[in-house]
């Protein structure tokens, strides 16, 4: 870009915002302005643009300054000049648009991230303390507090993972160096501001804000809340918080729409501080605050928005008292039960965290007091059960199900998330047996009076509470005895009852097998009812196939009879049912198994043959068949070896009958050219291989010939995925190691040719599956792999992929998994000498690529790289640090020297886990470079 003038940039900005531009003109103009931002002259021109009295021009100049500070990283001398420049504009534009001022404040804070300025607060206060400009001062404190708070949060999260490492780093961060000496200063200045905007003493009951001061009051609450996060590092005095008129005023402010959000944030931070410090003064303050908050909450029942904010604050305040497990705890629990009794689901959402906190406090109570505390908590929790039962009732009496009903969808979501969690926590606190006993009378009464909504809500409560423990035998027996007449009840009652049947399979099998025939007949009846009831029955069958398959096999005749008529099932339910069927038929006598398998496969095969070129219908039937074989695989995995072999033999025989038809489909040009349909077909074949296991061997050669020919015509990653499965299932057979190695060789050539012709990042799916295949080769026949040129080829391809920033995370994971396999000193004892010899001359290249992954990409792969380091350390104890030093030295200049030195020192010392050291190296690398 040639020399640019301020006037030229201004004209370009004005031109860009003209309403009559064509898309092409606007794009060209935008490109020009973006290029300008990268120009070295942008610093000075933006300074001049900010002096032009045009809000659009000023906004562009401010955002451009912020962008350059964040991305261009000015040196020390320029940074100091910019600080003075931006501060000057903030002061000069103090009466200007908030958006411009906020952007300038953000740009200044970006500068503080590069180099600290502990004197900035006093400097700005001296220029902006007048009543007319103090809001700009508060805006700057808000932005600085927000950014520094994020830094502190990230470092606290890191400290939790690394224990002693991160806190030392936190003291050196430029933003925290700026904030630390200013914590008491800011809190003091906020009180000075407060006295000007809200003069006079405030109490818990009232807040009188002078007209026109509402925004400033909200800003003080917001800034005070953000700066309380730095209480500990700033050495602030808790008396200053406990007696603060700002904190006291936040309580009545909760009852005002214009102040409730920032006041809630402030009160929440005070509650966190009180919990962390166990401060008697702050706890006393919050105890006093709870009563008026509760009054406000009760008075706001008709105002849902205000109720949400007040309940959020009440939850935070009351959670402070959970660990105390005393009178305040029980009083708070009563408050929260009352708060939860609100018909608005958003209000209820903010009570859920309280029950979780209370349960954790009770579970960690001293053993000597445990019984007394549990009883006291159970007594105060008992009234919560009727509240939960009322909230779980369907709000409408409709007898029909409308799949596109938004209200019903939202209610189902509410029950499956917030309400289920609250019911579960209630069961833990109250005791599951006692909680169900409280609910039982309502169940009995509703069954007698045919009030389906009440009956269904009790069954939902019982189903949701059953997450961890088993209810006493007599309680479950009474449940199934009482609910015997539900077949005549509403379909929602039936669906919830079926859910409980599915959950209680273990108990039914062990303690009440006499109930099972009747329950199975009931499930079979529901399979032919409306879609939601049908779906519940299918889910229950799947659960019972896991817990009592020998009993559920009684369903087989019913399912066999109805299979042909279930073509209209929604695909998710159809797949779930087929998975259950695949699992179920495996418990049939061996003589009946093959006939049963063919009976369930034939309708889908016939359907595919009858629909012609309808790919949607073909896809549906392929997915159903895949689900059927997946169920067989599940059954085989849970069976003893001789039983699994017999099951596999029957499924392999059935597959033999299907294979000619499937093979024809796989070689069909229109199917092969449809990547999605072809992948679904290969997924079916893969599940067939897994279901049949070693018994698939007679069909293996034909399958391999088909997929190799297909890959040579059109390489697809899904074929590699299938080959990886074949290698995993059959690779341990000595007689198959060499043939399978040859198959892999045939696939590698076309794959590498594709990768060489374009950026590998474009073919990440192929890289992912290719290295999955190679990992399976290492696990199953490493000797054949390392006797071929493949080992060298894949080392080179793998390291190249790790240095390519366009290769996806999942593909990188498979690449690093491959290197983890080949570096594992215990994985292949027969290659105890050849693998170390192979790696000896390649260790520096491997470490260079892997360390690049750590600093340049996401953090998820650091664990795998850490495993490789551990493996190499075991094999090359004297060379590893030399390779690490070379790898760190080869990293790009954006990785700070201090981060490299820290990583090298920590790895050399050997006192910390490799994974934690690599995570710290990742965090120490500037995020904007990644």
JSON list of N, CA and C in Angstrom, two decimals, residues 66 138 192 203 255 259 400 557 580 583 588 594 607 623 684 731 775 789 815:
[
{"chain": "A", "resi": 66, "resn": "UNK", "atom": "N", "xyz": [-7.37, -0.46, 18.64]},
{"chain": "A", "resi": 66, "resn": "UNK", "atom": "CA", "xyz": [-7.48, -1.67, 19.46]},
{"chain": "A", "resi": 66, "resn": "UNK", "atom": "C", "xyz": [-6.94, -2.89, 18.70]},
{"chain": "A", "resi": 138, "resn": "UNK", "atom": "N", "xyz": [-15.54, 5.30, 35.57]},
{"chain": "A", "resi": 138, "resn": "UNK", "atom": "CA", "xyz": [-16.15, 4.01, 35.94]},
{"chain": "A", "resi": 138, "resn": "UNK", "atom": "C", "xyz": [-16.12, 3.04, 34.76]},
{"chain": "A", "resi": 192, "resn": "UNK", "atom": "N", "xyz": [-16.02, 7.16, 47.43]},
{"chain": "A", "resi": 192, "resn": "UNK", "atom": "CA", "xyz": [-16.05, 8.62, 47.23]},
{"chain": "A", "resi": 192, "resn": "UNK", "atom": "C", "xyz": [-17.06, 8.99, 46.14]},
{"chain": "A", "resi": 203, "resn": "UNK", "atom": "N", "xyz": [-29.95, 1.75, 54.05]},
{"chain": "A", "resi": 203, "resn": "UNK", "atom": "CA", "xyz": [-30.07, 0.54, 54.87]},
{"chain": "A", "resi": 203, "resn": "UNK", "atom": "C", "xyz": [-30.56, -0.61, 53.99]},
{"chain": "A", "resi": 255, "resn": "UNK", "atom": "N", "xyz": [-34.49, -5.00, 44.16]},
{"chain": "A", "resi": 255, "resn": "UNK", "atom": "CA", "xyz": [-35.92, -4.91, 43.90]},
{"chain": "A", "resi": 255, "resn": "UNK", "atom": "C", "xyz": [-36.24, -3.89, 42.81]},
{"chain": "A", "resi": 259, "resn": "UNK", "atom": "N", "xyz": [-31.55, -1.75, 38.34]},
{"chain": "A", "resi": 259, "resn": "UNK", "atom": "CA", "xyz": [-30.34, -1.97, 39.13]},
{"chain": "A", "resi": 259, "resn": "UNK", "atom": "C", "xyz": [-30.14, -3.43, 39.54]},
{"chain": "A", "resi": 400, "resn": "UNK", "atom": "N", "xyz": [-53.44, -35.60, 23.35]},
{"chain": "A", "resi": 400, "resn": "UNK", "atom": "CA", "xyz": [-52.70, -35.87, 22.12]},
{"chain": "A", "resi": 400, "resn": "UNK", "atom": "C", "xyz": [-51.28, -35.33, 22.25]},
{"chain": "A", "resi": 557, "resn": "UNK", "atom": "N", "xyz": [-41.38, -63.51, 19.90]},
{"chain": "A", "resi": 557, "resn": "UNK", "atom": "CA", "xyz": [-42.48, -63.80, 18.96]},
{"chain": "A", "resi": 557, "resn": "UNK", "atom": "C", "xyz": [-43.29, -62.56, 18.61]},
{"chain": "A", "resi": 580, "resn": "UNK", "atom": "N", "xyz": [-31.82, -53.41, 19.82]},
{"chain": "A", "resi": 580, "resn": "UNK", "atom": "CA", "xyz": [-32.35, -54.30, 20.86]},
{"chain": "A", "resi": 580, "resn": "UNK", "atom": "C", "xyz": [-32.64, -55.69, 20.29]},
{"chain": "A", "resi": 583, "resn": "UNK", "atom": "N", "xyz": [-29.51, -57.67, 19.85]},
{"chain": "A", "resi": 583, "resn": "UNK", "atom": "CA", "xyz": [-29.05, -58.15, 21.16]},
{"chain": "A", "resi": 583, "resn": "UNK", "atom": "C", "xyz": [-29.95, -59.28, 21.67]},
{"chain": "A", "resi": 588, "resn": "UNK", "atom": "N", "xyz": [-31.67, -66.53, 22.04]},
{"chain": "A", "resi": 588, "resn": "UNK", "atom": "CA", "xyz": [-32.50, -67.63, 21.57]},
{"chain": "A", "resi": 588, "resn": "UNK", "atom": "C", "xyz": [-31.66, -68.91, 21.52]},
{"chain": "A", "resi": 594, "resn": "UNK", "atom": "N", "xyz": [-30.42, -68.51, 13.79]},
{"chain": "A", "resi": 594, "resn": "UNK", "atom": "CA", "xyz": [-30.22, -68.15, 12.39]},
{"chain": "A", "resi": 594, "resn": "UNK", "atom": "C", "xyz": [-31.54, -67.74, 11.74]},
{"chain": "A", "resi": 607, "resn": "UNK", "atom": "N", "xyz": [-37.00, -54.36, 1.16]},
{"chain": "A", "resi": 607, "resn": "UNK", "atom": "CA", "xyz": [-37.37, -52.94, 1.03]},
{"chain": "A", "resi": 607, "resn": "UNK", "atom": "C", "xyz": [-36.36, -52.22, 0.12]},
{"chain": "A", "resi": 623, "resn": "UNK", "atom": "N", "xyz": [-29.22, -48.25, 7.64]},
{"chain": "A", "resi": 623, "resn": "UNK", "atom": "CA", "xyz": [-28.99, -47.85, 9.03]},
{"chain": "A", "resi": 623, "resn": "UNK", "atom": "C", "xyz": [-29.68, -48.81, 9.99]},
{"chain": "A", "resi": 684, "resn": "UNK", "atom": "N", "xyz": [-22.27, -50.48, 7.93]},
{"chain": "A", "resi": 684, "resn": "UNK", "atom": "CA", "xyz": [-22.99, -51.75, 8.08]},
{"chain": "A", "resi": 684, "resn": "UNK", "atom": "C", "xyz": [-22.01, -52.91, 8.01]},
{"chain": "A", "resi": 731, "resn": "UNK", "atom": "N", "xyz": [-5.89, -59.15, 12.80]},
{"chain": "A", "resi": 731, "resn": "UNK", "atom": "CA", "xyz": [-4.45, -58.94, 12.71]},
{"chain": "A", "resi": 731, "resn": "UNK", "atom": "C", "xyz": [-3.61, -59.83, 13.60]},
{"chain": "A", "resi": 775, "resn": "UNK", "atom": "N", "xyz": [-2.05, -47.45, 13.36]},
{"chain": "A", "resi": 775, "resn": "UNK", "atom": "CA", "xyz": [-2.02, -47.79, 14.79]},
{"chain": "A", "resi": 775, "resn": "UNK", "atom": "C", "xyz": [-2.46, -49.23, 15.01]},
{"chain": "A", "resi": 789, "resn": "UNK", "atom": "N", "xyz": [8.88, -50.58, 3.92]},
{"chain": "A", "resi": 789, "resn": "UNK", "atom": "CA", "xyz": [9.18, -49.13, 3.85]},
{"chain": "A", "resi": 789, "resn": "UNK", "atom": "C", "xyz": [8.10, -48.27, 4.52]},
{"chain": "A", "resi": 815, "resn": "UNK", "atom": "N", "xyz": [-2.68, -39.17, 14.51]},
{"chain": "A", "resi": 815, "resn": "UNK", "atom": "CA", "xyz": [-1.25, -39.16, 14.18]},
{"chain": "A", "resi": 815, "resn": "UNK", "atom": "C", "xyz": [-0.42, -39.35, 15.45]}
]
